[in-house]
Tab-separated table of C-alpha atoms in Angstrom:
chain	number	residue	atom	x	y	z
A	10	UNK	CA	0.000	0.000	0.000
A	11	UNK	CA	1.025	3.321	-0.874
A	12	UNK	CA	0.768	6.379	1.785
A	13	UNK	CA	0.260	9.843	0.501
A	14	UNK	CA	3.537	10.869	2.457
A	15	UNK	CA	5.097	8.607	0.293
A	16	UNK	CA	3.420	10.065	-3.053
A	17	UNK	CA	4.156	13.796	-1.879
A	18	UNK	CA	7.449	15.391	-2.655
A	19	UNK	CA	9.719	16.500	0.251
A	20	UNK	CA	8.992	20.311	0.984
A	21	UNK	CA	12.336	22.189	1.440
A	22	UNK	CA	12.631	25.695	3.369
A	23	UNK	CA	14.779	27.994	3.123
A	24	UNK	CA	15.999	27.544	6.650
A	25	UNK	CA	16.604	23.430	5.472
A	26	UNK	CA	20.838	22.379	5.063
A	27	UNK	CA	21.551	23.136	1.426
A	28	UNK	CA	22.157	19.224	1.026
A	29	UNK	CA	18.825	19.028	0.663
A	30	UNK	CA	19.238	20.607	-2.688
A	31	UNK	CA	22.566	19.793	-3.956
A	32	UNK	CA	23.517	18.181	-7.105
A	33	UNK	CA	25.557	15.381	-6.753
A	34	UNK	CA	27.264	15.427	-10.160
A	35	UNK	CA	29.941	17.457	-10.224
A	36	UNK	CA	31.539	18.780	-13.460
A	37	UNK	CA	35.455	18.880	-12.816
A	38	UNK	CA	38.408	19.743	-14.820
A	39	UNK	CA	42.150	20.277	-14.582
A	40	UNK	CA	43.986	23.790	-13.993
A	41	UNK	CA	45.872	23.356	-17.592
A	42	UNK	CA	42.475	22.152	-19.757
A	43	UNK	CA	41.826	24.288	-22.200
A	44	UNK	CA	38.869	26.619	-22.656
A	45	UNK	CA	37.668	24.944	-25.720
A	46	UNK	CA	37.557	21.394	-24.176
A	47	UNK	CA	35.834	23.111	-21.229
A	48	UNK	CA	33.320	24.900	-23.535
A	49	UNK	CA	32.837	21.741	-25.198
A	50	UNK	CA	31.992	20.129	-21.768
A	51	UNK	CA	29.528	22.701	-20.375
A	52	UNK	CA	27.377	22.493	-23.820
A	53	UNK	CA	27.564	18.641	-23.555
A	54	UNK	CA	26.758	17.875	-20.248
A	55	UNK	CA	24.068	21.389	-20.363
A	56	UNK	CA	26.194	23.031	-17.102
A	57	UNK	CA	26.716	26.431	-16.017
A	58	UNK	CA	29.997	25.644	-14.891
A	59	UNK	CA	33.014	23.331	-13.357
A	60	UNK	CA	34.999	23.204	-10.867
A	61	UNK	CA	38.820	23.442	-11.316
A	62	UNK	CA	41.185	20.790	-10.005
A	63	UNK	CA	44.591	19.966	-9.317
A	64	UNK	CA	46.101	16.889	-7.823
A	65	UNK	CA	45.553	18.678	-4.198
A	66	UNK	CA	42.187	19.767	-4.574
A	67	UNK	CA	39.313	22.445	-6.115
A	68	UNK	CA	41.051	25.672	-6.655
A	69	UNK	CA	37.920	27.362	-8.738
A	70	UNK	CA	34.893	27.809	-10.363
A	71	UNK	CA	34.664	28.268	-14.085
A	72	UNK	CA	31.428	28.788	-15.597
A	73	UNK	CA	29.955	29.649	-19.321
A	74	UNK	CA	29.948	32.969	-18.179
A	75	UNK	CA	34.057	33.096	-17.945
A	76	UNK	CA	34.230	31.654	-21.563
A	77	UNK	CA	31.907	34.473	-22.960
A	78	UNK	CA	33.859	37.120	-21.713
A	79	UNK	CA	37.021	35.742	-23.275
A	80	UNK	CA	35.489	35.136	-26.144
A	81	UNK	CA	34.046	38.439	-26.528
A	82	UNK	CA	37.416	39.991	-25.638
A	83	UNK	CA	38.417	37.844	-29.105
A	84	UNK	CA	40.586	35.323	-26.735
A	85	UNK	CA	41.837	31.623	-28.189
A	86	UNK	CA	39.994	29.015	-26.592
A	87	UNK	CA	42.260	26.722	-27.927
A	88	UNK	CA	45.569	28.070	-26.257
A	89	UNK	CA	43.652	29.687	-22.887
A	90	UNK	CA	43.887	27.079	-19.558
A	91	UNK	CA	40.835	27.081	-17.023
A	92	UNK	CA	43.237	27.819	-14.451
A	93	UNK	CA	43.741	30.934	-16.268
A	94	UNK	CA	40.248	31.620	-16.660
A	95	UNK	CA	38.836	30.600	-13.621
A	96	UNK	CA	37.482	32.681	-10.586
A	97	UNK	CA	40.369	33.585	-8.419
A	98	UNK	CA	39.121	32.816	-5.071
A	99	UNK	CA	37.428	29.639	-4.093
A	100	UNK	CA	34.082	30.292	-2.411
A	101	UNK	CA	32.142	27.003	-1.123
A	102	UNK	CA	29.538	26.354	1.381
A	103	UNK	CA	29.346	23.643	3.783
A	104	UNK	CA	26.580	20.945	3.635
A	105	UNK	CA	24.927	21.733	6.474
A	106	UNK	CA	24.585	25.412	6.002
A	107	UNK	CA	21.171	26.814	5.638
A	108	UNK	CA	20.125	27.205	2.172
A	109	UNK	CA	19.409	31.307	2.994
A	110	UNK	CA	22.830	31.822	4.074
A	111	UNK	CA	24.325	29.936	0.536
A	112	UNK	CA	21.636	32.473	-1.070
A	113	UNK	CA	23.325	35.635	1.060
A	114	UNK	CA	26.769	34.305	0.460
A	115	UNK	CA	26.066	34.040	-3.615
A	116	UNK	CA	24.674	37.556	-3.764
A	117	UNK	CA	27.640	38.667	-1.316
A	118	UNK	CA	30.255	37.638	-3.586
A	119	UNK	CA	28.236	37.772	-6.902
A	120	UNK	CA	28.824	34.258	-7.995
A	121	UNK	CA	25.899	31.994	-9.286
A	122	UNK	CA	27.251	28.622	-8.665
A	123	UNK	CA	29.023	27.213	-5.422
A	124	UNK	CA	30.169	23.805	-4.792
A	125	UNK	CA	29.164	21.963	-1.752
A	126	UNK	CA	31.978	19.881	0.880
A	127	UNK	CA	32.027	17.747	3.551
A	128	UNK	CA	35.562	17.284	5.034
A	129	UNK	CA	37.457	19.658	2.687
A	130	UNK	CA	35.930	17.123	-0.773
A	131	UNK	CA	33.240	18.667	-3.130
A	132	UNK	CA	29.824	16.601	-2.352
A	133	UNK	CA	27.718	18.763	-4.828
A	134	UNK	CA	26.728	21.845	-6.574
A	135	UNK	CA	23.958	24.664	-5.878
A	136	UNK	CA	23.257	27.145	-8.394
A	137	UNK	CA	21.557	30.403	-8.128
A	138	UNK	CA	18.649	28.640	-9.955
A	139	UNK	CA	18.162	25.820	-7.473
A	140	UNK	CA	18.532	28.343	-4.174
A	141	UNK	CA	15.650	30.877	-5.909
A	142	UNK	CA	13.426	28.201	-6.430
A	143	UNK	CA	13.300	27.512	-2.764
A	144	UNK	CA	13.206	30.906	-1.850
A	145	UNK	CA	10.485	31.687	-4.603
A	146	UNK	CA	8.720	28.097	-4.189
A	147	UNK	CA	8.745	27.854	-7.895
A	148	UNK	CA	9.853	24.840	-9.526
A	149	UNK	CA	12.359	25.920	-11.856
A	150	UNK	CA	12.888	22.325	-13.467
């Protein structure tokens, strides 16, 4: 038998851990990959934007909006690195932060995606996207 709890979806707040929200897959690539094979990527897998490794760790966030700009400023995609292109600064959240605070700290520092750890390792991805339709409750998706 089937219980309408089990039939409704879960309702998220705005005051719930942004876990509740996360995506799991996580786009990555490497420092030196170059802004065409990262282009390539975001269209393929329909992102907004990777994070940027090396063999220690995340070091970035690169999103379509960092390729436009270079290629508006008439930049090679072919010979440009995403560790080049990248956001300088690293800004995450924690999984158990509240899903207004993420919201306060994307505004804050104007980005639209943040990655998501546990223990120093990336365990998701928020967008602006996901965090408004909480906020909103409109299903964006």
């Amino acid at each position: 038998m089937t219980t309408q709890s089990q039939l409704s979806p879960q309702v998220v707040r705005p005051t719930d851990p942004v876990r509740t929200i996360v995506t799991r897959f996580v786009a990555t690539v490497g420092v030196g990959e170059s802004l065409a094979s990262v282009a390539e990527s975001l269209a393929a897998d329909e992102i907004g934007a990777v994070v940027v490794e090396t063999p220690y760790g995340p070091v970035g966030v690169l999103s379509e909006r960092d390729v436009v700009r270079l290629v508006a400023t008439g930049a090679d995609l072919r010979t440009v690195e995403a560790g080049d292109a990248m956001s300088p600064e690293l800004i995450w959240a924690e999984e158990h932060d509240s899903i207004t605070a993420v919201a306060h700290s994307m505004i804050d520092y104007g980005i639209r995606h943040m990655p998501v750890m546990r223990d120093h390792k990336i365990v998701g991805i928020v967008s602006m996207r996901d965090v408004f339709a909480v906020l909103t409750g409109v299903k964006t998706r």
